[in-house]
């Protein structure tokens, strides 16, 4: 685990991220807050691309909690069976849809606690929804962010909660909104797990990673 970078270095890193991609976007396709919740819940231990392939047809016929309930668990399974853990995920999606209809009038709540009370929705999923739909600067830490944060020294931590806190504590406020997207995209396409692309990395000179590839 690299040591925590100083304020000026972190500001320069995010200045470069912003210059390269001013408005980074999450890659999960959705049409409203509900389909975003479902997409993120389905993405656990699966790729965004795989989820998008499964949900394109699904969201055309089930883009509200009630429509999902009308489709039913078996109908949902037919659409998502290419996604890992699809049976358990289908159960959770049906359960959370029922709760949204019965307790929230079919609307997705916009508090972290309420979101996390839904089946299959953990803190990371709640933070993604808060950030992407309501533009709240919540930090959803996945494996990419955990890796990048610890390699570079931007936001080191022994677990995802510690990395989340490190982002909130150390990334300048004007970069907080998009921080987790920049870090995810950097980890997904540049700072890869097995073969990081250090020679072409835009923050190579600022990064604390000792095993930089040549």
Tab-separated table of C-alpha atoms in Angstrom:
chain	number	residue	atom	x	y	z
A	1	UNK	CA	0.000	0.000	0.000
A	2	UNK	CA	1.455	3.342	-1.066
A	3	UNK	CA	1.633	6.261	1.330
A	4	UNK	CA	-1.039	8.960	1.152
A	5	UNK	CA	-0.206	11.617	-1.450
A	6	UNK	CA	-0.259	15.288	-0.452
A	7	UNK	CA	-2.998	17.755	-1.398
A	8	UNK	CA	-1.123	19.444	-4.254
A	9	UNK	CA	-0.215	16.142	-5.918
A	10	UNK	CA	-3.803	14.870	-5.701
A	11	UNK	CA	-5.106	18.157	-7.118
A	12	UNK	CA	-2.698	17.839	-10.056
A	13	UNK	CA	-3.767	14.216	-10.672
A	14	UNK	CA	-7.447	15.129	-10.844
A	15	UNK	CA	-6.678	18.210	-12.921
A	16	UNK	CA	-5.137	15.854	-15.484
A	17	UNK	CA	-8.057	13.411	-15.245
A	18	UNK	CA	-10.445	16.325	-15.825
A	19	UNK	CA	-8.463	17.603	-18.816
A	20	UNK	CA	-8.524	14.135	-20.406
A	21	UNK	CA	-12.225	13.462	-19.647
A	22	UNK	CA	-14.171	16.488	-18.320
A	23	UNK	CA	-17.481	14.637	-17.864
A	24	UNK	CA	-16.789	10.949	-17.116
A	25	UNK	CA	-19.858	8.719	-17.196
A	26	UNK	CA	-20.746	5.404	-15.632
A	27	UNK	CA	-20.997	2.676	-18.256
A	28	UNK	CA	-24.147	0.922	-17.006
A	29	UNK	CA	-27.092	1.703	-19.279
A	30	UNK	CA	-30.295	2.902	-17.604
A	31	UNK	CA	-33.330	5.069	-18.333
A	32	UNK	CA	-34.357	6.187	-14.826
A	33	UNK	CA	-33.444	5.808	-11.158
A	34	UNK	CA	-35.151	2.420	-10.898
A	35	UNK	CA	-33.351	0.854	-13.861
A	36	UNK	CA	-30.079	2.242	-12.496
A	37	UNK	CA	-30.678	0.496	-9.154
A	38	UNK	CA	-31.444	-2.759	-10.971
A	39	UNK	CA	-28.450	-2.461	-13.297
A	40	UNK	CA	-26.021	-1.788	-10.443
A	41	UNK	CA	-27.478	-4.657	-8.380
A	42	UNK	CA	-27.049	-6.983	-11.362
A	43	UNK	CA	-23.462	-5.827	-11.942
A	44	UNK	CA	-22.045	-7.419	-8.779
A	45	UNK	CA	-19.339	-9.880	-9.874
A	46	UNK	CA	-20.244	-9.182	-13.514
A	47	UNK	CA	-19.026	-6.788	-16.189
A	48	UNK	CA	-20.916	-3.634	-17.133
A	49	UNK	CA	-20.874	-4.762	-20.764
A	50	UNK	CA	-22.448	-8.106	-19.855
A	51	UNK	CA	-25.152	-6.414	-17.787
A	52	UNK	CA	-25.908	-3.945	-20.589
A	53	UNK	CA	-26.376	-6.769	-23.094
A	54	UNK	CA	-28.888	-8.418	-20.768
A	55	UNK	CA	-30.807	-5.319	-19.745
A	56	UNK	CA	-31.336	-3.582	-23.088
A	57	UNK	CA	-34.341	-5.744	-23.915
A	58	UNK	CA	-35.385	-6.050	-20.258
A	59	UNK	CA	-35.678	-2.316	-19.628
A	60	UNK	CA	-37.830	-1.857	-22.736
A	61	UNK	CA	-40.569	-3.893	-21.069
A	62	UNK	CA	-39.806	-3.458	-17.346
A	63	UNK	CA	-38.599	0.048	-16.506
A	64	UNK	CA	-40.669	0.487	-13.324
A	65	UNK	CA	-41.032	-1.637	-10.171
A	66	UNK	CA	-44.623	-2.568	-11.057
A	67	UNK	CA	-43.721	-3.653	-14.581
A	68	UNK	CA	-40.919	-5.789	-13.124
A	69	UNK	CA	-43.404	-7.431	-10.749
A	70	UNK	CA	-45.754	-8.014	-13.666
A	71	UNK	CA	-42.894	-9.692	-15.571
A	72	UNK	CA	-42.238	-11.962	-12.589
A	73	UNK	CA	-39.158	-13.784	-11.389
A	74	UNK	CA	-39.102	-16.417	-14.133
A	75	UNK	CA	-39.630	-13.786	-16.808
A	76	UNK	CA	-36.775	-11.764	-15.363
A	77	UNK	CA	-34.509	-14.812	-15.276
A	78	UNK	CA	-35.018	-15.312	-19.018
A	79	UNK	CA	-33.492	-11.883	-19.594
A	80	UNK	CA	-30.578	-12.055	-17.132
A	81	UNK	CA	-29.510	-15.705	-17.208
A	82	UNK	CA	-26.257	-14.745	-18.965
A	83	UNK	CA	-25.235	-12.818	-15.818
A	84	UNK	CA	-23.457	-14.555	-12.952
A	85	UNK	CA	-25.550	-15.411	-9.868
A	86	UNK	CA	-28.673	-14.610	-11.902
A	87	UNK	CA	-31.126	-16.634	-9.785
A	88	UNK	CA	-30.255	-14.885	-6.538
A	89	UNK	CA	-30.136	-11.522	-8.296
A	90	UNK	CA	-33.583	-12.123	-9.815
A	91	UNK	CA	-35.001	-12.864	-6.363
A	92	UNK	CA	-33.523	-9.636	-5.005
A	93	UNK	CA	-34.784	-7.521	-7.909
A	94	UNK	CA	-38.321	-8.836	-7.451
A	95	UNK	CA	-38.136	-8.291	-3.677
A	96	UNK	CA	-36.808	-4.741	-3.970
A	97	UNK	CA	-39.418	-3.943	-6.629
A	98	UNK	CA	-42.171	-5.116	-4.274
A	99	UNK	CA	-40.800	-2.945	-1.462
A	100	UNK	CA	-40.569	0.089	-3.759
A	101	UNK	CA	-44.207	-0.356	-4.810
A	102	UNK	CA	-45.552	-1.030	-1.315
A	103	UNK	CA	-43.439	1.350	0.768
A	104	UNK	CA	-42.236	4.096	-1.588
A	105	UNK	CA	-45.080	4.520	-4.077
A	106	UNK	CA	-42.984	3.025	-6.856
A	107	UNK	CA	-40.289	5.686	-6.468
A	108	UNK	CA	-36.622	5.088	-5.651
A	109	UNK	CA	-35.671	6.751	-2.326
A	110	UNK	CA	-32.718	9.105	-2.335
A	111	UNK	CA	-31.182	8.425	1.068
A	112	UNK	CA	-28.330	5.978	1.513
A	113	UNK	CA	-30.012	4.237	4.442
A	114	UNK	CA	-33.267	3.704	2.541
A	115	UNK	CA	-31.415	2.415	-0.520
A	116	UNK	CA	-29.304	0.035	1.568
A	117	UNK	CA	-32.456	-1.387	3.138
A	118	UNK	CA	-33.435	-2.815	-0.264
A	119	UNK	CA	-32.520	-6.478	-0.978
A	120	UNK	CA	-29.307	-6.792	-2.959
A	121	UNK	CA	-28.378	-3.122	-2.470
A	122	UNK	CA	-25.211	-2.543	-0.463
A	123	UNK	CA	-23.311	0.652	0.273
A	124	UNK	CA	-21.482	0.599	-3.075
A	125	UNK	CA	-24.730	0.243	-5.045
A	126	UNK	CA	-26.378	2.977	-2.981
A	127	UNK	CA	-23.425	5.302	-3.587
A	128	UNK	CA	-23.515	4.675	-7.352
A	129	UNK	CA	-27.211	5.571	-7.473
A	130	UNK	CA	-26.768	8.661	-5.275
A	131	UNK	CA	-23.880	9.837	-7.436
A	132	UNK	CA	-25.146	9.031	-10.924
A	133	UNK	CA	-28.825	9.901	-10.520
A	134	UNK	CA	-28.935	12.574	-7.817
A	135	UNK	CA	-25.433	13.945	-8.409
A	136	UNK	CA	-24.483	13.606	-4.780
A	137	UNK	CA	-20.684	13.267	-4.353
A	138	UNK	CA	-20.876	9.720	-2.984
A	139	UNK	CA	-17.880	7.480	-3.628
A	140	UNK	CA	-18.638	3.939	-4.790
A	141	UNK	CA	-15.464	1.937	-4.203
A	142	UNK	CA	-15.072	-1.148	-6.397
A	143	UNK	CA	-12.054	-3.355	-7.097
A	144	UNK	CA	-10.666	-0.863	-9.644
A	145	UNK	CA	-10.786	2.070	-7.223
A	146	UNK	CA	-9.380	-0.038	-4.390
A	147	UNK	CA	-6.445	-1.039	-6.589
A	148	UNK	CA	-5.783	2.429	-8.025
A	149	UNK	CA	-6.181	4.125	-4.657
A	150	UNK	CA	-3.631	1.868	-3.010
A	151	UNK	CA	-1.168	1.714	-5.902
A	152	UNK	CA	-1.008	5.416	-6.546
A	153	UNK	CA	-1.408	6.813	-3.046
A	154	UNK	CA	-4.453	8.876	-4.034
A	155	UNK	CA	-6.671	7.128	-1.497
A	156	UNK	CA	-4.928	4.208	0.234
A	157	UNK	CA	-6.816	2.027	2.692
A	158	UNK	CA	-6.941	-1.523	4.032
A	159	UNK	CA	-10.578	-1.998	3.001
A	160	UNK	CA	-13.209	-0.360	0.802
A	161	UNK	CA	-14.593	1.728	3.662
A	162	UNK	CA	-11.150	3.152	4.396
A	163	UNK	CA	-10.593	3.951	0.705
A	164	UNK	CA	-14.007	5.637	0.530
A	165	UNK	CA	-13.095	7.819	3.502
A	166	UNK	CA	-9.697	8.598	1.988
A	167	UNK	CA	-11.359	9.885	-1.200
A	168	UNK	CA	-13.768	12.043	0.802
A	169	UNK	CA	-10.992	13.360	3.037
A	170	UNK	CA	-8.249	13.975	0.462
A	171	UNK	CA	-9.740	14.670	-2.966
A	172	UNK	CA	-10.494	18.398	-3.423
A	173	UNK	CA	-14.200	19.201	-3.250
A	174	UNK	CA	-14.386	20.469	-6.840
A	175	UNK	CA	-13.379	16.984	-8.053
A	176	UNK	CA	-15.529	14.928	-5.647
A	177	UNK	CA	-18.553	14.584	-7.952
A	178	UNK	CA	-16.666	12.672	-10.637
A	179	UNK	CA	-13.824	11.244	-8.514
A	180	UNK	CA	-15.019	7.643	-8.451
A	181	UNK	CA	-15.718	7.620	-12.201
A	182	UNK	CA	-12.247	8.926	-13.033
A	183	UNK	CA	-10.693	6.323	-10.742
A	184	UNK	CA	-12.825	3.463	-12.103
A	185	UNK	CA	-12.047	4.337	-15.717
A	186	UNK	CA	-8.346	4.745	-14.924
A	187	UNK	CA	-8.297	1.321	-13.278
A	188	UNK	CA	-10.353	-0.353	-15.998
A	189	UNK	CA	-8.425	0.939	-19.002
A	190	UNK	CA	-4.974	2.030	-17.778
A	191	UNK	CA	-3.998	0.926	-14.279
A	192	UNK	CA	-5.009	-2.684	-14.954
A	193	UNK	CA	-4.586	-5.406	-12.354
A	194	UNK	CA	-2.071	-7.620	-14.159
A	195	UNK	CA	-0.542	-5.368	-16.772
A	196	UNK	CA	-0.786	-1.693	-15.826
A	197	UNK	CA	-0.085	0.581	-18.787
A	198	UNK	CA	2.441	2.736	-16.961
A	199	UNK	CA	4.386	3.958	-20.041
A	200	UNK	CA	1.312	5.795	-21.389
A	201	UNK	CA	-0.197	6.779	-18.017
A	202	UNK	CA	-0.976	10.495	-17.621
A	203	UNK	CA	-0.119	10.430	-13.900
A	204	UNK	CA	2.985	8.220	-14.114
A	205	UNK	CA	5.277	10.921	-12.671
A	206	UNK	CA	2.959	11.500	-9.682
A	207	UNK	CA	2.079	7.892	-8.855
A	208	UNK	CA	3.632	6.078	-5.866
A	209	UNK	CA	3.461	2.605	-7.489
A	210	UNK	CA	6.930	1.078	-7.048
A	211	UNK	CA	6.525	-1.676	-9.653
A	212	UNK	CA	5.801	0.558	-12.651
A	213	UNK	CA	6.012	-1.271	-15.946
A	214	UNK	CA	8.666	-0.027	-18.357
